[in-house]
Amino acid sequence: MTPPESHQEQAAHAEQGSTQAQGAESQDPSARFAELEARHAEVADAYLRAKAETENIRRRSEDEISKARKFAVEGFADSLLPVKDSLEAAIALPGATPEQLLEGVHATLRQLSAALERNRVIEINPAAGTGFDPHQHQAISVVPAEQAANTVVAVLQKGYLISERVLRPALVTVTAPK
């Protein structure tokens, strides 16, 4: 640690700084102007480069967003192609028995369910007797019943979630308040 400067040393440093400042002011005005002009050119160049880089980043980001939107369903569509193939194969069998067709329909339904599951499309199928959830269910009708109020009695149509967001609510019948 350095000892504190005496008042004389501080005054000497202040005088030296003052002399340097006067030297810069007493410098030839055209030389000072040239120096400032050069500094301005450097700053202007740096600004233009930063602006161009920002514009390039914005343009790249817009391109990436556009491609993401354009190809967002690519994986989902790819997982549905086997389902389409199975349906086309079923249509191509002219002499299929009802049992064969039913077996094919069940196999195709399993393919479709697997494709939906792979793409995080989750089924909402509340069991009878569970509580009504307005965030995932839509009450289509209300019936009197012996159960507690707002209890699911029947599911008319399954609902679906995609990444924990309701894609379609389950259509349900619920019990009336007593």
PDB file of C-alpha atoms in Angstrom, residues 2-107:
ATOM      1  CA  THR A   2       1.415   3.381  -0.918  1.00  0.00           C
ATOM      2  CA  PRO A   3       1.582   6.199   1.623  1.00  0.00           C
ATOM      3  CA  PRO A   4      -0.829   9.088   1.072  1.00  0.00           C
ATOM      4  CA  GLU A   5       0.516  11.884  -1.103  1.00  0.00           C
ATOM      5  CA  SER A   6       1.420  15.153   0.476  1.00  0.00           C
ATOM      6  CA  HIS A   7      -0.405  18.290  -0.506  1.00  0.00           C
ATOM      7  CA  GLN A   8       2.631  19.391  -2.497  1.00  0.00           C
ATOM      8  CA  GLU A   9       2.692  16.158  -4.529  1.00  0.00           C
ATOM      9  CA  GLN A  10      -1.040  16.429  -5.174  1.00  0.00           C
ATOM     10  CA  ALA A  11      -0.622  20.005  -6.348  1.00  0.00           C
ATOM     11  CA  ALA A  12       2.257  18.962  -8.614  1.00  0.00           C
ATOM     12  CA  HIS A  13       0.107  16.212 -10.211  1.00  0.00           C
ATOM     13  CA  ALA A  14      -2.793  18.618 -10.709  1.00  0.00           C
ATOM     14  CA  GLU A  15      -0.482  21.178 -12.275  1.00  0.00           C
ATOM     15  CA  GLN A  16       0.991  18.536 -14.590  1.00  0.00           C
ATOM     16  CA  GLY A  17      -2.539  17.441 -15.708  1.00  0.00           C
ATOM     17  CA  SER A  18      -3.448  21.080 -16.246  1.00  0.00           C
ATOM     18  CA  THR A  19      -0.346  21.618 -18.362  1.00  0.00           C
ATOM     19  CA  GLN A  20      -1.202  18.564 -20.507  1.00  0.00           C
ATOM     20  CA  ALA A  21      -4.744  19.823 -21.019  1.00  0.00           C
ATOM     21  CA  GLN A  22      -3.420  23.241 -22.014  1.00  0.00           C
ATOM     22  CA  GLY A  23      -1.001  21.512 -24.380  1.00  0.00           C
ATOM     23  CA  ALA A  24      -3.910  19.742 -26.104  1.00  0.00           C
ATOM     24  CA  GLU A  25      -5.829  23.016 -26.305  1.00  0.00           C
ATOM     25  CA  SER A  26      -2.818  24.934 -27.617  1.00  0.00           C
ATOM     26  CA  GLN A  27      -2.327  22.256 -30.274  1.00  0.00           C
ATOM     27  CA  ASP A  28      -2.797  23.410 -33.857  1.00  0.00           C
ATOM     28  CA  PRO A  29      -6.589  23.568 -34.507  1.00  0.00           C
ATOM     29  CA  SER A  30      -6.248  21.838 -37.890  1.00  0.00           C
ATOM     30  CA  ALA A  31      -4.309  18.952 -36.291  1.00  0.00           C
ATOM     31  CA  ARG A  32      -6.925  18.674 -33.516  1.00  0.00           C
ATOM     32  CA  PHE A  33      -9.680  18.742 -36.154  1.00  0.00           C
ATOM     33  CA  ALA A  34      -7.951  15.989 -38.141  1.00  0.00           C
ATOM     34  CA  GLU A  35      -7.619  13.918 -34.976  1.00  0.00           C
ATOM     35  CA  LEU A  36     -11.312  14.358 -34.153  1.00  0.00           C
ATOM     36  CA  GLU A  37     -12.277  13.624 -37.739  1.00  0.00           C
ATOM     37  CA  ALA A  38     -10.302  10.355 -37.658  1.00  0.00           C
ATOM     38  CA  ARG A  39     -11.922   9.399 -34.358  1.00  0.00           C
ATOM     39  CA  HIS A  40     -15.345  10.206 -35.818  1.00  0.00           C
ATOM     40  CA  ALA A  41     -14.608   7.986 -38.834  1.00  0.00           C
ATOM     41  CA  GLU A  42     -13.661   5.110 -36.489  1.00  0.00           C
ATOM     42  CA  VAL A  43     -16.843   5.501 -34.451  1.00  0.00           C
ATOM     43  CA  ALA A  44     -19.008   5.813 -37.587  1.00  0.00           C
ATOM     44  CA  ASP A  45     -17.407   2.672 -39.038  1.00  0.00           C
ATOM     45  CA  ALA A  46     -17.958   0.748 -35.791  1.00  0.00           C
ATOM     46  CA  TYR A  47     -21.586   1.913 -35.740  1.00  0.00           C
ATOM     47  CA  LEU A  48     -22.199   0.809 -39.345  1.00  0.00           C
ATOM     48  CA  ARG A  49     -20.617  -2.589 -38.674  1.00  0.00           C
ATOM     49  CA  ALA A  50     -22.755  -3.097 -35.559  1.00  0.00           C
ATOM     50  CA  LYS A  51     -25.873  -2.029 -37.444  1.00  0.00           C
ATOM     51  CA  ALA A  52     -25.107  -4.432 -40.313  1.00  0.00           C
ATOM     52  CA  GLU A  53     -24.459  -7.278 -37.858  1.00  0.00           C
ATOM     53  CA  THR A  54     -27.745  -6.574 -36.095  1.00  0.00           C
ATOM     54  CA  GLU A  55     -29.589  -6.596 -39.422  1.00  0.00           C
ATOM     55  CA  ASN A  56     -27.935  -9.909 -40.372  1.00  0.00           C
ATOM     56  CA  ILE A  57     -28.940 -11.460 -37.041  1.00  0.00           C
ATOM     57  CA  ARG A  58     -32.525 -10.229 -37.477  1.00  0.00           C
ATOM     58  CA  ARG A  59     -32.689 -11.632 -41.015  1.00  0.00           C
ATOM     59  CA  ARG A  60     -31.246 -15.013 -39.919  1.00  0.00           C
ATOM     60  CA  SER A  61     -33.724 -15.179 -37.036  1.00  0.00           C
ATOM     61  CA  GLU A  62     -36.659 -14.464 -39.359  1.00  0.00           C
ATOM     62  CA  ASP A  63     -35.463 -17.205 -41.728  1.00  0.00           C
ATOM     63  CA  GLU A  64     -35.160 -19.695 -38.856  1.00  0.00           C
ATOM     64  CA  ILE A  65     -38.626 -18.830 -37.562  1.00  0.00           C
ATOM     65  CA  SER A  66     -40.072 -19.171 -41.054  1.00  0.00           C
ATOM     66  CA  LYS A  67     -38.465 -22.597 -41.498  1.00  0.00           C
ATOM     67  CA  ALA A  68     -39.622 -23.704 -38.042  1.00  0.00           C
ATOM     68  CA  ARG A  69     -43.208 -22.773 -38.901  1.00  0.00           C
ATOM     69  CA  LYS A  70     -43.005 -24.336 -42.343  1.00  0.00           C
ATOM     70  CA  PHE A  71     -41.584 -27.648 -41.168  1.00  0.00           C
ATOM     71  CA  ALA A  72     -43.113 -27.849 -37.659  1.00  0.00           C
ATOM     72  CA  VAL A  73     -45.504 -30.624 -38.646  1.00  0.00           C
ATOM     73  CA  GLU A  74     -42.893 -32.639 -40.541  1.00  0.00           C
ATOM     74  CA  GLY A  75     -42.338 -35.145 -37.706  1.00  0.00           C
ATOM     75  CA  PHE A  76     -46.060 -35.449 -37.055  1.00  0.00           C
ATOM     76  CA  ALA A  77     -46.829 -36.003 -40.743  1.00  0.00           C
ATOM     77  CA  ASP A  78     -44.040 -38.584 -40.948  1.00  0.00           C
ATOM     78  CA  SER A  79     -45.583 -40.565 -38.079  1.00  0.00           C
ATOM     79  CA  LEU A  80     -49.019 -40.493 -39.778  1.00  0.00           C
ATOM     80  CA  LEU A  81     -47.818 -41.893 -43.112  1.00  0.00           C
ATOM     81  CA  PRO A  82     -47.944 -45.557 -41.927  1.00  0.00           C
ATOM     82  CA  VAL A  83     -51.563 -44.986 -40.873  1.00  0.00           C
ATOM     83  CA  LYS A  84     -52.397 -43.727 -44.361  1.00  0.00           C
ATOM     84  CA  ASP A  85     -50.559 -46.699 -45.895  1.00  0.00           C
ATOM     85  CA  SER A  86     -52.605 -49.121 -43.771  1.00  0.00           C
ATOM     86  CA  LEU A  87     -55.884 -47.503 -44.788  1.00  0.00           C
ATOM     87  CA  GLU A  88     -54.918 -47.628 -48.463  1.00  0.00           C
ATOM     88  CA  ALA A  89     -53.959 -51.300 -48.099  1.00  0.00           C
ATOM     89  CA  ALA A  90     -57.366 -52.060 -46.557  1.00  0.00           C
ATOM     90  CA  ILE A  91     -59.138 -50.377 -49.458  1.00  0.00           C
ATOM     91  CA  ALA A  92     -57.026 -52.348 -51.947  1.00  0.00           C
ATOM     92  CA  LEU A  93     -58.302 -55.710 -50.604  1.00  0.00           C
ATOM     93  CA  PRO A  94     -61.521 -56.292 -52.588  1.00  0.00           C
ATOM     94  CA  GLY A  95     -62.438 -59.707 -51.110  1.00  0.00           C
ATOM     95  CA  ALA A  96     -61.639 -59.017 -47.455  1.00  0.00           C
ATOM     96  CA  THR A  97     -63.952 -60.514 -44.874  1.00  0.00           C
ATOM     97  CA  PRO A  98     -65.520 -58.311 -42.199  1.00  0.00           C
ATOM     98  CA  GLU A  99     -63.261 -59.976 -39.622  1.00  0.00           C
ATOM     99  CA  GLN A 100     -60.143 -59.126 -41.661  1.00  0.00           C
ATOM    100  CA  LEU A 101     -61.317 -55.532 -42.093  1.00  0.00           C
ATOM    101  CA  LEU A 102     -62.029 -55.208 -38.360  1.00  0.00           C
ATOM    102  CA  GLU A 103     -58.592 -56.615 -37.538  1.00  0.00           C
ATOM    103  CA  GLY A 104     -57.035 -54.108 -39.956  1.00  0.00           C
ATOM    104  CA  VAL A 105     -59.022 -51.237 -38.445  1.00  0.00           C
ATOM    105  CA  HIS A 106     -57.802 -52.179 -34.955  1.00  0.00           C
ATOM    106  CA  ALA A 107     -54.190 -52.360 -36.190  1.00  0.00           C
TER     107      ALA A 107
END
